[in-house]
PDB file of C-alpha atoms in Angstrom:
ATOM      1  CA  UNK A   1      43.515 154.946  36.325  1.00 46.00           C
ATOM      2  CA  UNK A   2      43.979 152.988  33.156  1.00 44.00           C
ATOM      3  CA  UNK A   3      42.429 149.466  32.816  1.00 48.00           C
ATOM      4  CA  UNK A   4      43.859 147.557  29.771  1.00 46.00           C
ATOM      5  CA  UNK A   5      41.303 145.366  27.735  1.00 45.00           C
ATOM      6  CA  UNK A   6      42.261 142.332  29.426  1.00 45.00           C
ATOM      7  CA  UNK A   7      41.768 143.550  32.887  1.00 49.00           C
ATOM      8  CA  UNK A   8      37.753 144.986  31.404  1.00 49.00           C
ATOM      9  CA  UNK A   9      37.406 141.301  29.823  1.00 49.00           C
ATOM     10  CA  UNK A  10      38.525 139.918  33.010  1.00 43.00           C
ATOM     11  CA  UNK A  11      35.650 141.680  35.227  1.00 46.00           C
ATOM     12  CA  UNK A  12      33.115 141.146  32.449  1.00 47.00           C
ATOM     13  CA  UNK A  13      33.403 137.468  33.182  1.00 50.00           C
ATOM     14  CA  UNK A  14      33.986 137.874  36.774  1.00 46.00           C
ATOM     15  CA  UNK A  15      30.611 139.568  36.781  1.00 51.00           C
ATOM     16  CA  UNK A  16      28.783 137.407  34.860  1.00 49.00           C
ATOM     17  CA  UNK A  17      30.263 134.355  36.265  1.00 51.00           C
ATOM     18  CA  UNK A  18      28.889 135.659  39.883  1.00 51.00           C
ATOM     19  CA  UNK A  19      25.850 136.289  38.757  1.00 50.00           C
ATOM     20  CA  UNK A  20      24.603 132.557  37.710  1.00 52.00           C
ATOM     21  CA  UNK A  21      24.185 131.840  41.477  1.00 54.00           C
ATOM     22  CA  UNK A  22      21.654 134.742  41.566  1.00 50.00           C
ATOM     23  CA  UNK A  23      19.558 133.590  38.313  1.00 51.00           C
ATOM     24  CA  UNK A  24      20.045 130.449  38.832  1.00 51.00           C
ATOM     25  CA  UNK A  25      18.258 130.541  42.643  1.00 51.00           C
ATOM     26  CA  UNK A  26      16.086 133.327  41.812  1.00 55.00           C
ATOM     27  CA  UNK A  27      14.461 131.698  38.144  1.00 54.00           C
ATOM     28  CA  UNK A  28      11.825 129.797  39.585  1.00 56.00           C
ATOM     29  CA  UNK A  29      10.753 133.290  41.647  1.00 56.00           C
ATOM     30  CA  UNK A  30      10.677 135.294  38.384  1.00 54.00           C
ATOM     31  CA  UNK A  31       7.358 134.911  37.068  1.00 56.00           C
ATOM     32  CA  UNK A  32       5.926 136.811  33.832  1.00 56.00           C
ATOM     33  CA  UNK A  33       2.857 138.759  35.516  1.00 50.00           C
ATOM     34  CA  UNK A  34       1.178 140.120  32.031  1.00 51.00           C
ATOM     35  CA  UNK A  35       1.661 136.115  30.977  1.00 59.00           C
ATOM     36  CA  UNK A  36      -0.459 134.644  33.895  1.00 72.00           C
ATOM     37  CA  UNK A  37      -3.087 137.118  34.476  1.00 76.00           C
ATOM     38  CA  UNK A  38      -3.896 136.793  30.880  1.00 71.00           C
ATOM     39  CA  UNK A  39      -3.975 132.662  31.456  1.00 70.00           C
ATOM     40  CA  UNK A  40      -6.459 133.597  34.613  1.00 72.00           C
ATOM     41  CA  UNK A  41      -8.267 135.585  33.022  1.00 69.00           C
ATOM     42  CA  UNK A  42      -9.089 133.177  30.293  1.00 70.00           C
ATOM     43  CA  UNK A  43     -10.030 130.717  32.586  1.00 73.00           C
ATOM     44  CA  UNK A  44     -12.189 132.786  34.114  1.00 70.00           C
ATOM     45  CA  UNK A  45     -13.672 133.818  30.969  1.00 68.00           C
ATOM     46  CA  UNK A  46     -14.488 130.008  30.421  1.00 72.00           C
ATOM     47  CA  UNK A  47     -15.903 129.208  33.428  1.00 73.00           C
ATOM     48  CA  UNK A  48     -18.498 132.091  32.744  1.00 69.00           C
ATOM     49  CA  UNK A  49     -19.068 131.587  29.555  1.00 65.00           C
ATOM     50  CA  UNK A  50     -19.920 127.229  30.311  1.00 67.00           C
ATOM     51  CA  UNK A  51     -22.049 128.228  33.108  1.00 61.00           C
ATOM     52  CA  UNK A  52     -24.443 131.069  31.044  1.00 58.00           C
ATOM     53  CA  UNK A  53     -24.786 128.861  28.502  1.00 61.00           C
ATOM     54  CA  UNK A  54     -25.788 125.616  31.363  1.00 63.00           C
ATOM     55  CA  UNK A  55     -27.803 127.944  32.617  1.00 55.00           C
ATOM     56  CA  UNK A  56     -29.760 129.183  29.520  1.00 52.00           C
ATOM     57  CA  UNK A  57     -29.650 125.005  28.538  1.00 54.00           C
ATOM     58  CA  UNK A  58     -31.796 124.380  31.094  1.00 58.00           C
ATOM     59  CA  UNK A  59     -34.007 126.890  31.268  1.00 60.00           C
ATOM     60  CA  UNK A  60     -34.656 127.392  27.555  1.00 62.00           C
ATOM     61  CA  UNK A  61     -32.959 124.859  25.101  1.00 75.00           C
ATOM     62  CA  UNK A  62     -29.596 124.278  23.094  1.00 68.00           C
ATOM     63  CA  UNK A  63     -28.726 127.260  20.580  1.00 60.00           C
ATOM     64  CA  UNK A  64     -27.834 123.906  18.285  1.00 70.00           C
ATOM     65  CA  UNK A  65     -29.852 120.908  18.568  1.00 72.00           C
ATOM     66  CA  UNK A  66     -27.535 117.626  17.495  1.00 74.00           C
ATOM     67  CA  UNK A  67     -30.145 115.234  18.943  1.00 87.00           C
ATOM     68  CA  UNK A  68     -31.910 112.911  17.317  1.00 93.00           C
ATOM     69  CA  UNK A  69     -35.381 114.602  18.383  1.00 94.00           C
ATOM     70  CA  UNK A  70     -34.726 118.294  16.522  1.00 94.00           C
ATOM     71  CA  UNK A  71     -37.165 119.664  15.292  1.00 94.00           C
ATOM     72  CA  UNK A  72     -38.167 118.070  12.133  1.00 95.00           C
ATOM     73  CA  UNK A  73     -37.184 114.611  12.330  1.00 97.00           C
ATOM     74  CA  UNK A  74     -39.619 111.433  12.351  1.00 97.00           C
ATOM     75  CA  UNK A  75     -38.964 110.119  16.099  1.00 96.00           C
ATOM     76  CA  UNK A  76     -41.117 106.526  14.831  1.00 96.00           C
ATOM     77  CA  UNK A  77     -38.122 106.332  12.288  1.00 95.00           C
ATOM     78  CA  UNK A  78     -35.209 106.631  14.491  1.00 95.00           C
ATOM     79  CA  UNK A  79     -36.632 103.805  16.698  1.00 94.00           C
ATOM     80  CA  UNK A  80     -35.963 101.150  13.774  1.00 92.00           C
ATOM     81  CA  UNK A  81     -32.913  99.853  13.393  1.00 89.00           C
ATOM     82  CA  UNK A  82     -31.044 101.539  10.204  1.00 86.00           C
ATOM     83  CA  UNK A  83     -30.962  99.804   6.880  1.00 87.00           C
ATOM     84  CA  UNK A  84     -27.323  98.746   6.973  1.00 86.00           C
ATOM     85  CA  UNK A  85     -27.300  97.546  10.174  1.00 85.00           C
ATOM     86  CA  UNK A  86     -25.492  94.129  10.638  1.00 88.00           C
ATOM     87  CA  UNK A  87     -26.748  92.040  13.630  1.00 87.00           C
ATOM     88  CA  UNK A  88     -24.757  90.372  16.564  1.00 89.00           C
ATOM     89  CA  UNK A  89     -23.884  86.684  15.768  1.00 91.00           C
ATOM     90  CA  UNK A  90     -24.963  83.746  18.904  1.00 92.00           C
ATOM     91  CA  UNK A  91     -24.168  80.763  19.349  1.00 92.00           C
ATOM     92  CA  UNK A  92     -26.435  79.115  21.152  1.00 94.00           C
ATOM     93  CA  UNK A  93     -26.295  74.963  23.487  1.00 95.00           C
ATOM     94  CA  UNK A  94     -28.697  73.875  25.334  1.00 97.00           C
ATOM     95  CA  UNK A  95     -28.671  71.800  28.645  1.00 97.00           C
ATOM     96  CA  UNK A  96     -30.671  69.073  29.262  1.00 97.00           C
ATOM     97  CA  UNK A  97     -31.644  66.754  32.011  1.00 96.00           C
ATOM     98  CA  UNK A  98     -32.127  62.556  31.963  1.00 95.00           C
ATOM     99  CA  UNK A  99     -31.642  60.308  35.101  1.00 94.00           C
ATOM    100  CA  UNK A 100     -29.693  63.168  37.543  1.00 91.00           C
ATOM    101  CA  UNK A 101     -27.387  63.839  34.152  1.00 94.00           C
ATOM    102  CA  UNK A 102     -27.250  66.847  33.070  1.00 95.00           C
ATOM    103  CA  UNK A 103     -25.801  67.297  28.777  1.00 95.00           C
ATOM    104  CA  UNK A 104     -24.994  70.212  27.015  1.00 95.00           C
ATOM    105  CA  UNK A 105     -26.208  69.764  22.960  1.00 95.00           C
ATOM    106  CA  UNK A 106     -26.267  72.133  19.759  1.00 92.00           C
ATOM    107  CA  UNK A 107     -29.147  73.364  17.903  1.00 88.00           C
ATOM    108  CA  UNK A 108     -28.325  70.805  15.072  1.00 90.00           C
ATOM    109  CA  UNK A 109     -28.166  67.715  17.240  1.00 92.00           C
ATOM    110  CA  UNK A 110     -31.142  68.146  20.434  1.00 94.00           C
ATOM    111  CA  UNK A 111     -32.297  65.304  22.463  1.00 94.00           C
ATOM    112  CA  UNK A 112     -35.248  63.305  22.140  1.00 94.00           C
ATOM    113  CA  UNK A 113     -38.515  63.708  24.636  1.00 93.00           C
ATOM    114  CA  UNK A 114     -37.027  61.778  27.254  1.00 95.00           C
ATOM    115  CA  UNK A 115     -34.882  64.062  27.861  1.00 96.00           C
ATOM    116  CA  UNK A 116     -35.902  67.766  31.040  1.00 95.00           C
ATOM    117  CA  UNK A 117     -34.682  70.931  29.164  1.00 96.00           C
ATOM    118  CA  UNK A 118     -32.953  72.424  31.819  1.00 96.00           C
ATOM    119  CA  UNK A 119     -30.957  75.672  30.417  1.00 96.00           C
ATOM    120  CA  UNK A 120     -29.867  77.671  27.307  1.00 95.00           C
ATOM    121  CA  UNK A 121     -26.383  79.561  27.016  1.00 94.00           C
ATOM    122  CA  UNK A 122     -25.516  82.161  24.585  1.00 92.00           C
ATOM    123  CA  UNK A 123     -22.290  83.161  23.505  1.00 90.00           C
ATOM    124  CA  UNK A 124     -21.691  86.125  21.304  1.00 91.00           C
ATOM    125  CA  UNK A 125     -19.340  84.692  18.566  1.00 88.00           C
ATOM    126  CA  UNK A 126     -19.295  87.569  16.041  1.00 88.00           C
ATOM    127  CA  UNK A 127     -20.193  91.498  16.980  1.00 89.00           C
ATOM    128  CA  UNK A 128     -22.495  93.308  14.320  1.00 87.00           C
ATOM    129  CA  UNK A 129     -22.078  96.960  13.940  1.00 88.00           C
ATOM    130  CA  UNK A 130     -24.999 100.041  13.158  1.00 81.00           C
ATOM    131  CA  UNK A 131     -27.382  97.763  15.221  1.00 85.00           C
ATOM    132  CA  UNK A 132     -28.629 100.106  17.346  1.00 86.00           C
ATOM    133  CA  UNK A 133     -31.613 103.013  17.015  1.00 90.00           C
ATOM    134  CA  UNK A 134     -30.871 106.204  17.143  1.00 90.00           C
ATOM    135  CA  UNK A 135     -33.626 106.249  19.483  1.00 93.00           C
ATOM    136  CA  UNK A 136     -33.742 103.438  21.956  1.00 88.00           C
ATOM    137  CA  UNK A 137     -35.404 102.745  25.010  1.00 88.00           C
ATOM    138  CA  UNK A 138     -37.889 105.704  24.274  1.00 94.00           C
ATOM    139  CA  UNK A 139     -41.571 104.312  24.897  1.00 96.00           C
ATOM    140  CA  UNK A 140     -44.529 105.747  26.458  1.00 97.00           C
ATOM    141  CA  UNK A 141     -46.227 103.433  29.092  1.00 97.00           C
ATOM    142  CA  UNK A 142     -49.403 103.477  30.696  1.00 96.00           C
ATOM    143  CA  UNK A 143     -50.346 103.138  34.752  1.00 92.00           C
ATOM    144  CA  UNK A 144     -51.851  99.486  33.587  1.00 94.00           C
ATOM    145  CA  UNK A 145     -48.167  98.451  32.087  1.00 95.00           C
ATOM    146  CA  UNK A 146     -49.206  98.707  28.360  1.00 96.00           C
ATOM    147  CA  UNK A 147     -47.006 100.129  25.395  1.00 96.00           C
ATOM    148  CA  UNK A 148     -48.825 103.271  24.058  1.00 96.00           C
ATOM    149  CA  UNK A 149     -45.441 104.430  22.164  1.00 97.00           C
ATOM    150  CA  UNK A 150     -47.029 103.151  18.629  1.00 96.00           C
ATOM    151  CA  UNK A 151     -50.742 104.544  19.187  1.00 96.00           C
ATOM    152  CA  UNK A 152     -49.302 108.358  20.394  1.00 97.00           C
ATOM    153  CA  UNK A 153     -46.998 108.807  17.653  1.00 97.00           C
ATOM    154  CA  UNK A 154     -49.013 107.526  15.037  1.00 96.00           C
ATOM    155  CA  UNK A 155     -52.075 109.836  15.535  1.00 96.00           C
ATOM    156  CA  UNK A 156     -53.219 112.301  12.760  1.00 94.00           C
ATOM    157  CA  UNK A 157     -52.644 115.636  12.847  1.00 96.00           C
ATOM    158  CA  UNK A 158     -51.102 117.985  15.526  1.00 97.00           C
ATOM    159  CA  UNK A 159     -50.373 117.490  19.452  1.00 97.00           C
ATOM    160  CA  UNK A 160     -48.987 118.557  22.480  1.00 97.00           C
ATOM    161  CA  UNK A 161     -45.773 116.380  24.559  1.00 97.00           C
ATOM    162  CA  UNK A 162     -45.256 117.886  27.885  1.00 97.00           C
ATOM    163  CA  UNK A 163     -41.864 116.337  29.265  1.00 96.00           C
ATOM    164  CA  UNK A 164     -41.722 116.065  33.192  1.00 96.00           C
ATOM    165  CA  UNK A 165     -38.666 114.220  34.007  1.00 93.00           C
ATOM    166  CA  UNK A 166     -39.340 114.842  37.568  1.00 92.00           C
ATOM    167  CA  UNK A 167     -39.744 117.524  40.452  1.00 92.00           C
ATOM    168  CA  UNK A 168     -36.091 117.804  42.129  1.00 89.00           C
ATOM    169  CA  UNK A 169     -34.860 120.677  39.495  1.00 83.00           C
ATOM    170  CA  UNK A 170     -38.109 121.869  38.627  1.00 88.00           C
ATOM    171  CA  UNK A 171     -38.838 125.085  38.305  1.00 85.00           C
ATOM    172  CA  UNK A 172     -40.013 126.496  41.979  1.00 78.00           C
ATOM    173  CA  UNK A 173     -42.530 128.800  42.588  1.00 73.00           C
ATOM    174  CA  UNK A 174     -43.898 128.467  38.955  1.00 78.00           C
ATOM    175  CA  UNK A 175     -47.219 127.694  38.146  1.00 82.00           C
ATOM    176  CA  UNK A 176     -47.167 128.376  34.289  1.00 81.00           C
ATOM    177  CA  UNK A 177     -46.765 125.026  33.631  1.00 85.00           C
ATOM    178  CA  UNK A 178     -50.391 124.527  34.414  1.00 87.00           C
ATOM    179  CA  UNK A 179     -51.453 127.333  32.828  1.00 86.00           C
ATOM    180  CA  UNK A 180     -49.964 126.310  29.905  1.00 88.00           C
ATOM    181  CA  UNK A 181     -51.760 122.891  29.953  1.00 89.00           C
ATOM    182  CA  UNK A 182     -54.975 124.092  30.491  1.00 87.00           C
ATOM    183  CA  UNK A 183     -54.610 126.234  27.811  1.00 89.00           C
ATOM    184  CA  UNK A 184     -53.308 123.825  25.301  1.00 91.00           C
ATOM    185  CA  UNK A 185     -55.422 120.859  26.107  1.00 90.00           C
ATOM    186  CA  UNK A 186     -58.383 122.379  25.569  1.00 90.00           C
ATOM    187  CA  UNK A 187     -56.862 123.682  21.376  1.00 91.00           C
ATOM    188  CA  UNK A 188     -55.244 119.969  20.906  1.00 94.00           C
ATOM    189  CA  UNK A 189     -54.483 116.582  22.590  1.00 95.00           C
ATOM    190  CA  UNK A 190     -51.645 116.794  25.128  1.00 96.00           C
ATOM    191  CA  UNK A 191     -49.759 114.033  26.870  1.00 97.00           C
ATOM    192  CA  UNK A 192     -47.541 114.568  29.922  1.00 97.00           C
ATOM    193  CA  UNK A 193     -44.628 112.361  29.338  1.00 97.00           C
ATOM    194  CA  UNK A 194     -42.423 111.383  32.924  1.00 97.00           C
ATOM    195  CA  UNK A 195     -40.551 109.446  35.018  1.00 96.00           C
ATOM    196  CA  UNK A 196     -42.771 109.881  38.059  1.00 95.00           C
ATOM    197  CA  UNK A 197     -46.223 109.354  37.585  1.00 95.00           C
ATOM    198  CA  UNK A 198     -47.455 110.058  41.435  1.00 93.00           C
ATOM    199  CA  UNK A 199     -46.122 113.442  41.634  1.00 93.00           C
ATOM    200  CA  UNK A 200     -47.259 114.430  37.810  1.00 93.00           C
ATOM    201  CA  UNK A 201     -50.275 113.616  38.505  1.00 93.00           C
ATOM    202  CA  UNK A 202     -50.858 115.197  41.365  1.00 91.00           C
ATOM    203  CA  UNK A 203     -49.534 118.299  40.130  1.00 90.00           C
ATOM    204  CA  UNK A 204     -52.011 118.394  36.939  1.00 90.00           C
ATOM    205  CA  UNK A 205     -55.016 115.984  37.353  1.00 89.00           C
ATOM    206  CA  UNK A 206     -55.869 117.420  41.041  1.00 81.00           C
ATOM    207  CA  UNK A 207     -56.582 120.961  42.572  1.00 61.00           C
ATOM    208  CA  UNK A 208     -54.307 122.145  44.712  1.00 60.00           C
ATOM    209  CA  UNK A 209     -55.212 120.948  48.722  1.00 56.00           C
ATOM    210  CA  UNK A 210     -58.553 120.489  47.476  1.00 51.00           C
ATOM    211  CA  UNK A 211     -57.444 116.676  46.396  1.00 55.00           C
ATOM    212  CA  UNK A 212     -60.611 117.054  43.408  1.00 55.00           C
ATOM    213  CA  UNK A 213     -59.759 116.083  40.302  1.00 61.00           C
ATOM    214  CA  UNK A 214     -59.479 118.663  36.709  1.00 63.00           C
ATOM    215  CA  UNK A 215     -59.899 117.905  33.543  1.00 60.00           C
ATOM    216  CA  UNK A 216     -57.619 114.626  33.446  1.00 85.00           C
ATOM    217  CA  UNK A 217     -54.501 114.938  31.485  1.00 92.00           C
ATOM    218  CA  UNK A 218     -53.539 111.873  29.881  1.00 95.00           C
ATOM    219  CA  UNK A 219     -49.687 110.897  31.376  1.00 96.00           C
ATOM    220  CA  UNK A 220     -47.084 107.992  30.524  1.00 98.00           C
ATOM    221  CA  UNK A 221     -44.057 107.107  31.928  1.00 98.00           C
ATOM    222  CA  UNK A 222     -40.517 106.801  30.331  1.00 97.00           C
ATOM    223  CA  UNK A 223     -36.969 106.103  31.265  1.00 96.00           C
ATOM    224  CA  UNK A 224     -35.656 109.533  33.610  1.00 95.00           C
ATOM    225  CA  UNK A 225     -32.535 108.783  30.949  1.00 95.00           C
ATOM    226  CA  UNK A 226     -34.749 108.961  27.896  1.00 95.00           C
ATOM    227  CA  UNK A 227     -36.536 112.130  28.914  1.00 96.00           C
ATOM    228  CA  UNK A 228     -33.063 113.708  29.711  1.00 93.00           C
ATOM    229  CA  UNK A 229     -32.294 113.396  26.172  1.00 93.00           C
ATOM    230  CA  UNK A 230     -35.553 114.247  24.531  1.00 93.00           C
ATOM    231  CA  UNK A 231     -35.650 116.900  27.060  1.00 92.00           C
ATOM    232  CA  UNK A 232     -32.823 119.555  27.693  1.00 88.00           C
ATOM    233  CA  UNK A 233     -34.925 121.396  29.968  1.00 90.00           C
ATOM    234  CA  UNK A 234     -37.180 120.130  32.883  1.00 91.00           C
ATOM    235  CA  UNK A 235     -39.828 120.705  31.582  1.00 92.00           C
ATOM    236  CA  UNK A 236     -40.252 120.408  27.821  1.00 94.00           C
ATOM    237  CA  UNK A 237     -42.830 121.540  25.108  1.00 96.00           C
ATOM    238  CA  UNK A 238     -43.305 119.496  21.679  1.00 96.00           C
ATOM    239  CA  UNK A 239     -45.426 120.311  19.380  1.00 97.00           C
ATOM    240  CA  UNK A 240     -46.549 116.882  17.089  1.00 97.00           C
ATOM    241  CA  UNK A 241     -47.360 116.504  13.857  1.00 98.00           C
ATOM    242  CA  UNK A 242     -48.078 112.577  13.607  1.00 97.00           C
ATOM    243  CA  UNK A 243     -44.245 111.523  14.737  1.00 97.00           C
ATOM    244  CA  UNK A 244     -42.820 114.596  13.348  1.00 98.00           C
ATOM    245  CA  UNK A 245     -41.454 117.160  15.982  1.00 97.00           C
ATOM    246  CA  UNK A 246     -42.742 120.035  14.692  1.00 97.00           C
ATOM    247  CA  UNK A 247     -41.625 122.389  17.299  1.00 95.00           C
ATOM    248  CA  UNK A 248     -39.715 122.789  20.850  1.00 94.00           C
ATOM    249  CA  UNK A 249     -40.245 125.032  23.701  1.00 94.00           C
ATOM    250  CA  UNK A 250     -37.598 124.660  26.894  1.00 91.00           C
ATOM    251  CA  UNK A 251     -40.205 126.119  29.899  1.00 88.00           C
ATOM    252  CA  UNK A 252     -38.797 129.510  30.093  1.00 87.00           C
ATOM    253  CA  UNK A 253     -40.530 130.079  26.806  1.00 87.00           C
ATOM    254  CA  UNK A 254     -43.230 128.516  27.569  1.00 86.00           C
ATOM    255  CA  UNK A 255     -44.759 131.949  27.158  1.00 84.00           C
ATOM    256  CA  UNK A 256     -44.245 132.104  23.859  1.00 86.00           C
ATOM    257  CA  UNK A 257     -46.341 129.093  22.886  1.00 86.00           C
ATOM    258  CA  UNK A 258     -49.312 130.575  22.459  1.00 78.00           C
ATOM    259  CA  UNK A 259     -48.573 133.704  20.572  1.00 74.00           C
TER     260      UNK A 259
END
């Protein structure tokens, strides 16, 4: 049968013309399978690869240390404020008290004696900038309540910083730890730096269920926040050298210290 080049133009449209319906319901089912698996399996990839390297994090230390306490910078340093540093601005009024009255004055224009201070308000009227350490709210106190940050970091020569942050992700059923300290504290001075004194000291100043003391281990507390940062695992090695960190040791290499 012949079919003239109209009537072949005319079912070429009628056939694609019919099919739209069919695309257009059946697009959102069509779905590029080489396209997505590829997508999952990146994912996938990702979520492995963040958790090894959390996992090696805390249990040894980061492959790149952007802290300020890497090895070979002056911690006593970072605690001052930097050079440039331009401080917050106050304003400052002050309330006094005379006959049930209470009066707000300046710094330029205070009352005389006869006059109760009551109350001082500050008001922040201009906001510095590079007015903060790079290490803040880092200080080593003792059981007493003094400040011992000065008198650690200033010692001569080489020491040991044992970082405890606490017990609830330690390390379980590892005793190397104490070990380690006996071991150390008996080459150079060692301080246990935490955030729970109780417990630390327990763990290394008495024998275990015995409830006799050891050889006591100087330890000061710090902020849990503070040792988080100084510390990437729980627990951490420094080795000193006056206020210079000289050398770091996350506690799944603690067996490396020594060699």
């Amino acid at each position: 049968m012949y079919t003239s080049n109209a009537d072949t133009n005319l079912y070429k449209r009628l056939g694609f013309t019919g099919s739209h319906p069919v695309i257009a319901f059946g697009n959102k089912h069509i779905k590029p399978l080489f396209k997505n698996t590829l997508g999952i399996a990146i994912i996938l990839i990702s979520i492995i690869v963040v958790s090894l390297l959390q996992w090696y994090v805390q249990r040894h230390l980061p492959l790149r240390d952007c802290l300020p306490y890497k090895v070979g910078n002056n911690i006593l340093d970072l605690r001052k404020m930097p050079k440039d540093a331009v401080p917050d601005k106050y304003d400052y009024t002050f309330v006094y008290q005379k006959n049930g009255e209470k009066k707000e004055f300046t710094t330029s224009a205070l009352p005389d004696s006869t006059w109760q201070f009551v109350d001082r308000k500050q008001v922040l009227i201009q906001k510095g900038k590079n007015n903060v350490p790079l290490i803040n709210d880092f200080s080593f106190t003792t059981q007493s309540g003094n400040d011992t940050t000065e008198a650690v970091l200033t010692q001569q020569g080489e020491y040991y910083l044992l970082f405890v942050k606490d017990f609830v992700n330690y390390p379980s059923n590892w005793n190397r730890d104490l070990s380690l300290v006996n071991e150390l504290a008996l080459k150079k001075p060692l301080y246990i730096i935490t955030s729970n004194y109780d417990l630390t000291n327990k763990r290394f100043n008495f024998q275990e269920g015995s409830g006799l003391k050891k050889n006591l281990i100087p330890i000061f507390t710090c902020d849990a926040t503070a040792i988080k940062t100084a510390a990437r695992s729980n627990p951490t090695l420094y080795l000193m050298n006056g206020a210079v960190v000289k050398h770091k040791w996350g506690w799944a290499d603690f067996d490396n210290v020594l060699k």
